[in-house]
């Protein structure tokens, strides 16, 4: 994990050097990550169970080289069937438009999950590039959301999960970026979180649902999601749909290739 993070970090620094800082670096503001789904609730088995985070002030994810790693397992058994051990969201590599907030999603097929308790564990990693510390200090938060899978539960509802009576229960972390050091953010003391600003309205919910279908209908995912009905191909790549899972991975690969090239040149 640390090795992967180091490579990603190197790649991003190399990217800003090689591309003359292609990614616009946002210089200050409050960056916040909120876990919208899954929550401490009982869900019916889902072909596309949503894992959704909200990023507030999304361009700062790049400034802080932010990434989220996540795992999912049944009960106390980290290797249970259906477990995910290597979930990774390289937030800094997403298309970080300034639209507020940005929803970052992944989908897990829980149709075959046995009824019972499931643990969703996640860790946010960012760099604090304060002037008096070199190299930048890695900050890592962690938390878990324990949910129940049961046929008597309810389908996940992202609009309800962010409603005024539910938004306060989100797991949330906020950081105050006060300036930019050598290509990364300098953090002040952590401010209080404001998860209620991360509202999923019906339009955002249907856009996340469309992303779910696009994800399931990606040729690489088809065998995992045979039960999802896909639209007939229009010849358009599903990578055009929002924060597609393939775009960051291929971008990272390109960057790593570039770093290797730079190392060979150097
Ligand atoms: C989950 O929710 C139930 C009911 O609201 C509550 O009793 C329980 O403490 C919560 N568990 C966690 C881990 O938050
Ligand atoms: C966890 O699940 C795996 C795969 O089904 C099984 O082989 C193992 O015995 C389980 N471990 C525990 C502690 O239940
Ligand atoms: C990034 O997102 C914006 C707004 O959604 C979109 O207009 C733009 O085309 C996207 N850029 C890329 C490279 O996907
Ligand atoms: C497909 O749906 C059937 C019926 O609901 C279910 O039994 C099966 O586990 C599903 N398969 C997958 C891979 O999700
Ligand atoms: C999770 O965070 C808590 C509080 O910062 C810390 O005490 C704990 O060691 C962390 N756990 C892991 C597995 O990183
Ligand atoms: C996990 O999230 C809960 C709910 O927001 C919070 O009370 C708790 O302090 C968090 N734990 C850690 C280690 O951050
Ligand atoms: C970042 O580092 C500075 C200097 O060490 C420290 O004052 C500040 O509290 C740190 N911020 C966070 C969020 O850890
Ligand atoms: C963030 O830091 C700036 C500069 O130190 C300060 O003026 C501002 O009040 C802080 N914001 C919050 C919400 O703590």
Short mmCIF file of C-alpha atoms and ligand atoms in Angstrom, two decimals:
data_model
loop_
_atom_site.label_atom_id
_atom_site.label_comp_id
_atom_site.label_asym_id
_atom_site.label_seq_id
_atom_site.Cartn_x
_atom_site.Cartn_y
_atom_site.Cartn_z
CA UNK A 1 0.00 0.00 0.00
CA UNK A 2 2.68 2.51 0.97
CA UNK A 3 4.66 1.49 -2.08
CA UNK A 4 1.65 2.05 -4.31
CA UNK A 5 1.02 5.42 -2.71
CA UNK A 6 4.64 6.40 -3.20
CA UNK A 7 4.44 5.47 -6.87
CA UNK A 8 1.21 7.41 -7.31
CA UNK A 9 2.76 10.39 -5.54
CA UNK A 10 5.87 10.23 -7.70
CA UNK A 11 3.71 9.92 -10.79
CA UNK A 12 1.70 12.99 -9.86
CA UNK A 13 4.76 15.09 -9.13
CA UNK A 14 6.31 13.91 -12.39
CA UNK A 15 3.05 14.78 -14.11
CA UNK A 16 3.07 18.35 -12.83
CA UNK A 17 6.69 18.75 -13.90
CA UNK A 18 6.31 17.15 -17.32
CA UNK A 19 2.96 18.71 -18.16
CA UNK A 20 3.78 22.13 -16.77
CA UNK A 21 1.19 21.50 -14.07
CA UNK A 22 -1.60 20.23 -16.33
CA UNK A 23 -3.91 19.70 -13.35
CA UNK A 24 -4.99 23.08 -12.01
CA UNK A 25 -3.80 23.26 -8.41
CA UNK A 26 -6.41 24.70 -6.09
CA UNK A 27 -4.63 26.61 -3.38
CA UNK A 28 -6.89 26.96 -0.38
CA UNK A 29 -10.21 26.06 1.16
CA UNK A 30 -11.84 23.31 3.18
CA UNK A 31 -11.54 19.83 1.68
CA UNK A 32 -14.01 17.31 3.04
CA UNK A 33 -14.74 13.63 2.39
CA UNK A 34 -18.10 12.19 3.50
CA UNK A 35 -19.23 8.56 3.36
CA UNK A 36 -22.77 8.56 1.96
CA UNK A 37 -23.18 4.81 1.41
CA UNK A 38 -23.08 2.19 2.88
CA UNK A 39 -24.39 3.30 6.26
CA UNK A 40 -25.32 1.52 9.44
CA UNK A 41 -28.58 0.20 7.92
CA UNK A 42 -30.24 -2.95 6.65
CA UNK A 43 -30.15 -3.35 2.87
CA UNK A 44 -31.73 -5.92 0.60
CA UNK A 45 -29.23 -7.80 -1.63
CA UNK A 46 -28.32 -5.55 -4.59
CA UNK A 47 -26.86 -6.27 -8.01
CA UNK A 48 -25.20 -2.84 -7.78
CA UNK A 49 -24.83 -1.93 -4.12
CA UNK A 50 -23.51 1.65 -4.16
CA UNK A 51 -20.37 2.72 -2.34
CA UNK A 52 -20.51 6.51 -2.53
CA UNK A 53 -18.27 9.23 -1.14
CA UNK A 54 -18.82 12.97 -1.49
CA UNK A 55 -15.85 15.30 -2.03
CA UNK A 56 -16.42 18.90 -1.00
CA UNK A 57 -14.15 21.37 -2.77
CA UNK A 58 -13.05 18.55 -5.12
CA UNK A 59 -10.06 20.29 -6.82
CA UNK A 60 -8.23 20.16 -3.47
CA UNK A 61 -8.11 16.34 -3.76
CA UNK A 62 -5.38 16.85 -6.33
CA UNK A 63 -3.54 19.40 -4.18
CA UNK A 64 -3.50 16.92 -1.28
CA UNK A 65 -2.81 13.82 -3.46
CA UNK A 66 -5.86 12.27 -1.82
CA UNK A 67 -6.72 8.57 -2.08
CA UNK A 68 -9.16 6.25 -0.34
CA UNK A 69 -8.47 2.58 0.21
CA UNK A 70 -11.37 0.34 1.22
CA UNK A 71 -12.23 -3.22 2.14
CA UNK A 72 -15.44 -5.15 2.60
CA UNK A 73 -15.99 -8.42 4.48
CA UNK A 74 -18.65 -10.50 6.18
CA UNK A 75 -18.86 -10.56 9.97
CA UNK A 76 -15.38 -11.07 11.36
CA UNK A 77 -14.10 -12.98 8.34
CA UNK A 78 -11.93 -10.81 6.13
CA UNK A 79 -11.62 -13.59 3.55
CA UNK A 80 -15.30 -14.51 3.34
CA UNK A 81 -16.73 -15.09 -0.15
CA UNK A 82 -17.76 -11.69 -1.56
CA UNK A 83 -15.08 -9.85 0.40
CA UNK A 84 -13.08 -7.06 -1.26
CA UNK A 85 -9.56 -6.58 0.06
CA UNK A 86 -8.03 -4.07 -2.36
CA UNK A 87 -10.52 -1.27 -3.06
CA UNK A 88 -8.71 1.91 -4.09
CA UNK A 89 -9.99 5.31 -5.19
CA UNK A 90 -7.20 7.57 -6.43
CA UNK A 91 -9.16 10.78 -5.89
CA UNK A 92 -6.32 12.98 -7.13
CA UNK A 93 -6.53 11.35 -10.57
CA UNK A 94 -10.25 11.96 -11.13
CA UNK A 95 -11.71 14.67 -13.33
CA UNK A 96 -11.97 17.15 -10.48
CA UNK A 97 -14.39 19.71 -11.77
CA UNK A 98 -15.31 22.48 -9.40
CA UNK A 99 -18.94 21.37 -9.26
CA UNK A 100 -19.94 20.99 -5.64
CA UNK A 101 -19.90 18.34 -4.25
CA UNK A 102 -18.37 15.58 -6.40
CA UNK A 103 -19.73 12.07 -5.86
CA UNK A 104 -17.25 9.23 -6.28
CA UNK A 105 -18.79 5.81 -6.61
CA UNK A 106 -18.10 2.11 -6.86
CA UNK A 107 -20.59 -0.75 -7.03
CA UNK A 108 -20.56 -4.19 -5.46
CA UNK A 109 -22.78 -7.13 -6.34
CA UNK A 110 -24.35 -8.34 -3.06
CA UNK A 111 -27.00 -10.63 -4.60
CA UNK A 112 -25.16 -13.75 -3.50
CA UNK A 113 -24.23 -12.36 -0.06
CA UNK A 114 -25.64 -14.37 2.83
CA UNK A 115 -27.84 -12.44 5.25
CA UNK A 116 -25.87 -10.96 8.11
CA UNK A 117 -23.49 -8.23 9.18
CA UNK A 118 -20.97 -6.79 6.71
CA UNK A 119 -18.11 -4.42 7.48
CA UNK A 120 -17.10 -1.64 5.11
CA UNK A 121 -13.69 -0.31 6.20
CA UNK A 122 -12.13 2.74 4.61
CA UNK A 123 -9.06 4.87 4.99
CA UNK A 124 -8.43 8.33 3.57
CA UNK A 125 -4.82 9.25 2.86
CA UNK A 126 -3.63 12.77 2.15
CA UNK A 127 -0.36 14.64 2.42
CA UNK A 128 0.27 17.57 4.76
CA UNK A 129 2.99 19.56 3.04
CA UNK A 130 3.76 21.99 5.83
CA UNK A 131 6.91 24.06 5.36
CA UNK A 132 8.74 22.68 8.38
CA UNK A 133 8.41 19.00 7.49
CA UNK A 134 10.05 17.18 4.60
CA UNK A 135 9.05 14.90 3.03
CA UNK A 136 5.35 15.65 3.24
CA UNK A 137 3.68 13.90 6.14
CA UNK A 138 1.11 11.25 5.24
CA UNK A 139 -2.13 11.64 7.17
CA UNK A 140 -4.35 8.60 7.32
CA UNK A 141 -7.87 8.46 8.75
CA UNK A 142 -9.84 5.25 9.10
CA UNK A 143 -13.37 4.22 9.95
CA UNK A 144 -15.86 1.43 9.40
CA UNK A 145 -19.52 1.27 8.53
CA UNK A 146 -21.31 -1.90 9.62
CA UNK A 147 -24.39 -2.74 7.59
CA UNK A 148 -26.77 -5.67 7.46
CA UNK A 149 -27.72 -7.58 4.33
CA UNK A 150 -31.24 -9.01 4.65
CA UNK A 151 -34.13 -9.77 2.35
CA UNK A 152 -36.31 -7.89 4.82
CA UNK A 153 -34.25 -4.70 4.48
CA UNK A 154 -34.61 -1.75 2.12
CA UNK A 155 -32.90 -0.77 -1.11
CA UNK A 156 -30.20 1.87 -0.58
CA UNK A 157 -31.64 5.36 -1.04
CA UNK A 158 -28.96 8.02 -1.51
CA UNK A 159 -31.44 10.91 -1.40
CA UNK A 160 -32.81 9.73 1.97
CA UNK A 161 -29.27 9.01 3.21
CA UNK A 162 -28.36 12.68 2.80
CA UNK A 163 -31.68 14.15 3.99
CA UNK A 164 -31.64 16.71 6.77
CA UNK A 165 -32.41 14.13 9.47
CA UNK A 166 -29.80 11.60 8.25
CA UNK A 167 -26.89 13.70 6.97
CA UNK A 168 -25.48 14.28 10.45
CA UNK A 169 -24.71 10.57 10.85
CA UNK A 170 -22.22 10.44 7.95
CA UNK A 171 -18.60 9.58 8.63
CA UNK A 172 -16.76 12.73 7.58
CA UNK A 173 -13.26 14.24 7.62
CA UNK A 174 -12.41 17.86 6.85
CA UNK A 175 -9.08 19.60 6.27
CA UNK A 176 -8.18 23.27 6.02
CA UNK A 177 -5.79 23.87 3.13
CA UNK A 178 -4.20 27.22 3.91
CA UNK A 179 -1.71 27.46 1.03
CA UNK A 180 0.25 25.39 -1.48
CA UNK A 181 3.86 24.46 -0.80
CA UNK A 182 6.06 22.67 -3.34
CA UNK A 183 3.13 21.35 -5.42
CA UNK A 184 1.16 20.20 -2.40
CA UNK A 185 -1.18 21.58 0.24
CA UNK A 186 -0.26 23.02 3.61
CA UNK A 187 -2.83 22.12 6.24
CA UNK A 188 -3.89 24.08 9.27
CA UNK A 189 -5.74 22.58 12.24
CA UNK A 190 -8.71 20.43 11.17
CA UNK A 191 -12.02 22.30 11.05
CA UNK A 192 -15.39 20.81 12.01
CA UNK A 193 -17.06 18.71 9.30
CA UNK A 194 -20.15 19.73 7.41
CA UNK A 195 -21.62 16.52 5.92
CA UNK A 196 -25.05 18.11 5.48
CA UNK A 197 -23.60 20.14 2.59
CA UNK A 198 -23.18 16.88 0.63
CA UNK A 199 -26.77 16.45 -0.52
CA UNK A 200 -27.65 13.91 -3.17
CA UNK A 201 -30.65 15.38 -4.98
CA UNK A 202 -32.80 13.22 -7.31
CA UNK A 203 -30.82 14.37 -10.37
CA UNK A 204 -27.51 13.37 -8.75
CA UNK A 205 -29.06 10.06 -7.65
CA UNK A 206 -30.10 9.20 -11.21
CA UNK A 207 -26.69 10.17 -12.51
CA UNK A 208 -25.07 7.80 -9.97
CA UNK A 209 -27.55 5.11 -10.99
CA UNK A 210 -26.61 5.66 -14.67
CA UNK A 211 -22.94 5.33 -13.68
CA UNK A 212 -23.82 2.02 -12.00
CA UNK A 213 -25.33 0.66 -15.20
CA UNK A 214 -22.38 1.90 -17.25
CA UNK A 215 -20.04 0.20 -14.77
CA UNK A 216 -21.93 -3.10 -14.87
CA UNK A 217 -22.11 -3.04 -18.65
CA UNK A 218 -18.40 -2.46 -19.12
CA UNK A 219 -17.05 -5.56 -20.91
CA UNK A 220 -14.58 -6.17 -18.05
CA UNK A 221 -17.43 -6.24 -15.49
CA UNK A 222 -19.99 -8.19 -17.51
CA UNK A 223 -19.19 -11.59 -15.98
CA UNK A 224 -19.57 -10.19 -12.45
CA UNK A 225 -22.92 -8.57 -13.23
CA UNK A 226 -24.79 -10.93 -15.57
CA UNK A 227 -28.14 -9.93 -14.04
CA UNK A 228 -27.94 -6.26 -15.01
CA UNK A 229 -29.83 -5.31 -18.17
CA UNK A 230 -27.55 -3.28 -20.40
CA UNK A 231 -28.60 -0.79 -23.08
CA UNK A 232 -27.74 -1.97 -26.59
CA UNK A 233 -24.36 -0.65 -27.64
CA UNK A 234 -24.33 2.74 -29.33
CA UNK A 235 -20.66 2.42 -30.14
CA UNK A 236 -19.96 5.02 -27.47
CA UNK A 237 -17.41 4.11 -24.83
CA UNK A 238 -18.81 3.81 -21.32
CA UNK A 239 -15.72 5.69 -20.18
CA UNK A 240 -17.54 8.87 -21.13
CA UNK A 241 -19.90 8.39 -18.18
CA UNK A 242 -18.79 10.49 -15.22
CA UNK A 243 -16.05 9.14 -12.99
CA UNK A 244 -15.61 5.84 -14.77
CA UNK A 245 -13.49 3.27 -12.92
CA UNK A 246 -11.29 2.70 -15.94
CA UNK A 247 -10.17 6.27 -16.55
CA UNK A 248 -8.14 6.75 -13.35
CA UNK A 249 -6.49 3.33 -13.70
CA UNK A 250 -5.37 3.98 -17.25
CA UNK A 251 -4.25 7.50 -16.36
CA UNK A 252 -2.17 6.07 -13.52
CA UNK A 253 -0.65 3.52 -15.86
CA UNK A 254 0.26 6.27 -18.32
CA UNK A 255 1.84 8.30 -15.52
CA UNK A 256 3.78 5.33 -14.19
CA UNK A 257 5.07 4.60 -17.67
CA UNK A 258 6.13 8.22 -17.87
CA UNK A 259 7.90 8.09 -14.50
CA UNK A 260 9.78 4.99 -15.63
CA UNK A 261 10.77 6.87 -18.77
CA UNK A 262 11.91 9.87 -16.72
CA UNK A 263 13.94 7.64 -14.40
CA UNK A 264 15.64 6.04 -17.41
CA UNK A 265 16.37 9.44 -18.92
CA UNK A 266 17.67 10.78 -15.60
C1 LIG B 1 -26.30 1.29 14.18
O1 LIG B 1 -27.64 1.73 14.33
C2 LIG B 1 -28.32 1.18 15.46
C3 LIG B 1 -29.77 1.63 15.41
O2 LIG B 1 -29.89 2.98 15.06
C4 LIG B 1 -27.60 1.64 16.73
O3 LIG B 1 -28.24 1.07 17.86
C5 LIG B 1 -26.16 1.16 16.68
O4 LIG B 1 -25.42 1.64 17.79
C6 LIG B 1 -25.47 1.66 15.41
N1 LIG B 1 -24.16 1.04 15.31
C7 LIG B 1 -23.08 1.72 14.93
C8 LIG B 1 -21.83 0.92 14.84
O5 LIG B 1 -23.10 2.91 14.68
C1 LIG B 2 -13.67 -17.34 6.20
O1 LIG B 2 -14.18 -17.68 4.92
C2 LIG B 2 -13.37 -18.60 4.22
C3 LIG B 2 -13.94 -18.79 2.82
O2 LIG B 2 -15.27 -19.25 2.89
C4 LIG B 2 -13.32 -19.92 4.99
O3 LIG B 2 -12.48 -20.84 4.33
C5 LIG B 2 -12.78 -19.65 6.40
O4 LIG B 2 -12.83 -20.83 7.17
C6 LIG B 2 -13.59 -18.56 7.09
N1 LIG B 2 -12.94 -18.21 8.35
C7 LIG B 2 -13.62 -18.10 9.48
C8 LIG B 2 -12.82 -17.70 10.69
O5 LIG B 2 -14.82 -18.33 9.56
C1 LIG B 3 -14.54 16.74 -16.80
O1 LIG B 3 -15.84 17.06 -16.35
C2 LIG B 3 -16.41 18.18 -17.01
C3 LIG B 3 -17.74 18.51 -16.34
O2 LIG B 3 -18.48 17.35 -16.10
C4 LIG B 3 -16.58 17.87 -18.49
O3 LIG B 3 -17.11 18.99 -19.15
C5 LIG B 3 -15.20 17.52 -19.07
O4 LIG B 3 -15.37 17.12 -20.41
C6 LIG B 3 -14.56 16.40 -18.29
N1 LIG B 3 -13.19 16.20 -18.77
C7 LIG B 3 -12.71 14.99 -19.08
C8 LIG B 3 -11.28 14.93 -19.55
O5 LIG B 3 -13.39 13.98 -19.00
C1 LIG B 4 -28.48 -13.42 -10.61
O1 LIG B 4 -29.81 -13.42 -10.09
C2 LIG B 4 -30.20 -14.65 -9.47
C3 LIG B 4 -31.67 -14.53 -9.10
O2 LIG B 4 -31.91 -13.36 -8.35
C4 LIG B 4 -29.30 -14.89 -8.25
O3 LIG B 4 -29.65 -16.10 -7.65
C5 LIG B 4 -27.87 -14.95 -8.71
O4 LIG B 4 -27.01 -15.06 -7.56
C6 LIG B 4 -27.49 -13.69 -9.48
N1 LIG B 4 -26.14 -13.85 -10.00
C7 LIG B 4 -25.18 -12.97 -9.80
C8 LIG B 4 -23.82 -13.31 -10.30
O5 LIG B 4 -25.39 -11.90 -9.25
C1 LIG B 5 -7.56 4.21 12.97
O1 LIG B 5 -7.57 5.53 13.49
C2 LIG B 5 -7.46 5.55 14.90
C3 LIG B 5 -7.65 6.99 15.35
O2 LIG B 5 -6.86 7.88 14.60
C4 LIG B 5 -6.10 4.97 15.33
O3 LIG B 5 -5.99 4.96 16.73
C5 LIG B 5 -6.01 3.55 14.80
O4 LIG B 5 -4.72 3.01 15.06
C6 LIG B 5 -6.26 3.49 13.30
N1 LIG B 5 -6.35 2.10 12.90
C7 LIG B 5 -5.73 1.66 11.80
C8 LIG B 5 -5.95 0.22 11.49
O5 LIG B 5 -5.04 2.37 11.08
C1 LIG B 6 -15.91 7.10 12.82
O1 LIG B 6 -17.11 7.76 12.50
C2 LIG B 6 -17.92 8.04 13.63
C3 LIG B 6 -19.24 8.62 13.10
O2 LIG B 6 -19.02 9.79 12.37
C4 LIG B 6 -17.17 9.00 14.55
O3 LIG B 6 -17.96 9.28 15.68
C5 LIG B 6 -15.85 8.36 14.95
O4 LIG B 6 -15.09 9.27 15.70
C6 LIG B 6 -15.05 7.95 13.74
N1 LIG B 6 -13.87 7.21 14.13
C7 LIG B 6 -12.62 7.53 13.74
C8 LIG B 6 -11.52 6.64 14.24
O5 LIG B 6 -12.39 8.47 12.99
C1 LIG B 7 -0.08 19.83 9.24
O1 LIG B 7 1.23 20.08 9.72
C2 LIG B 7 1.32 21.28 10.49
C3 LIG B 7 2.80 21.49 10.84
O2 LIG B 7 3.32 20.32 11.40
C4 LIG B 7 0.45 21.17 11.74
O3 LIG B 7 0.49 22.36 12.47
C5 LIG B 7 -0.99 20.91 11.31
O4 LIG B 7 -1.81 20.71 12.43
C6 LIG B 7 -1.04 19.67 10.43
N1 LIG B 7 -2.43 19.48 9.99
C7 LIG B 7 -3.06 18.32 10.09
C8 LIG B 7 -4.48 18.27 9.62
O5 LIG B 7 -2.53 17.30 10.51
C1 LIG B 8 -8.72 27.85 7.71
O1 LIG B 8 -7.45 28.46 7.86
C2 LIG B 8 -7.47 29.86 7.58
C3 LIG B 8 -6.02 30.35 7.62
O2 LIG B 8 -5.40 29.99 8.82
C4 LIG B 8 -8.35 30.55 8.62
O3 LIG B 8 -8.41 31.93 8.35
C5 LIG B 8 -9.76 29.97 8.53
O4 LIG B 8 -10.58 30.52 9.55
C6 LIG B 8 -9.73 28.44 8.70
N1 LIG B 8 -11.06 27.92 8.43
C7 LIG B 8 -11.70 27.10 9.27
C8 LIG B 8 -13.08 26.70 8.88
O5 LIG B 8 -11.18 26.67 10.28
#
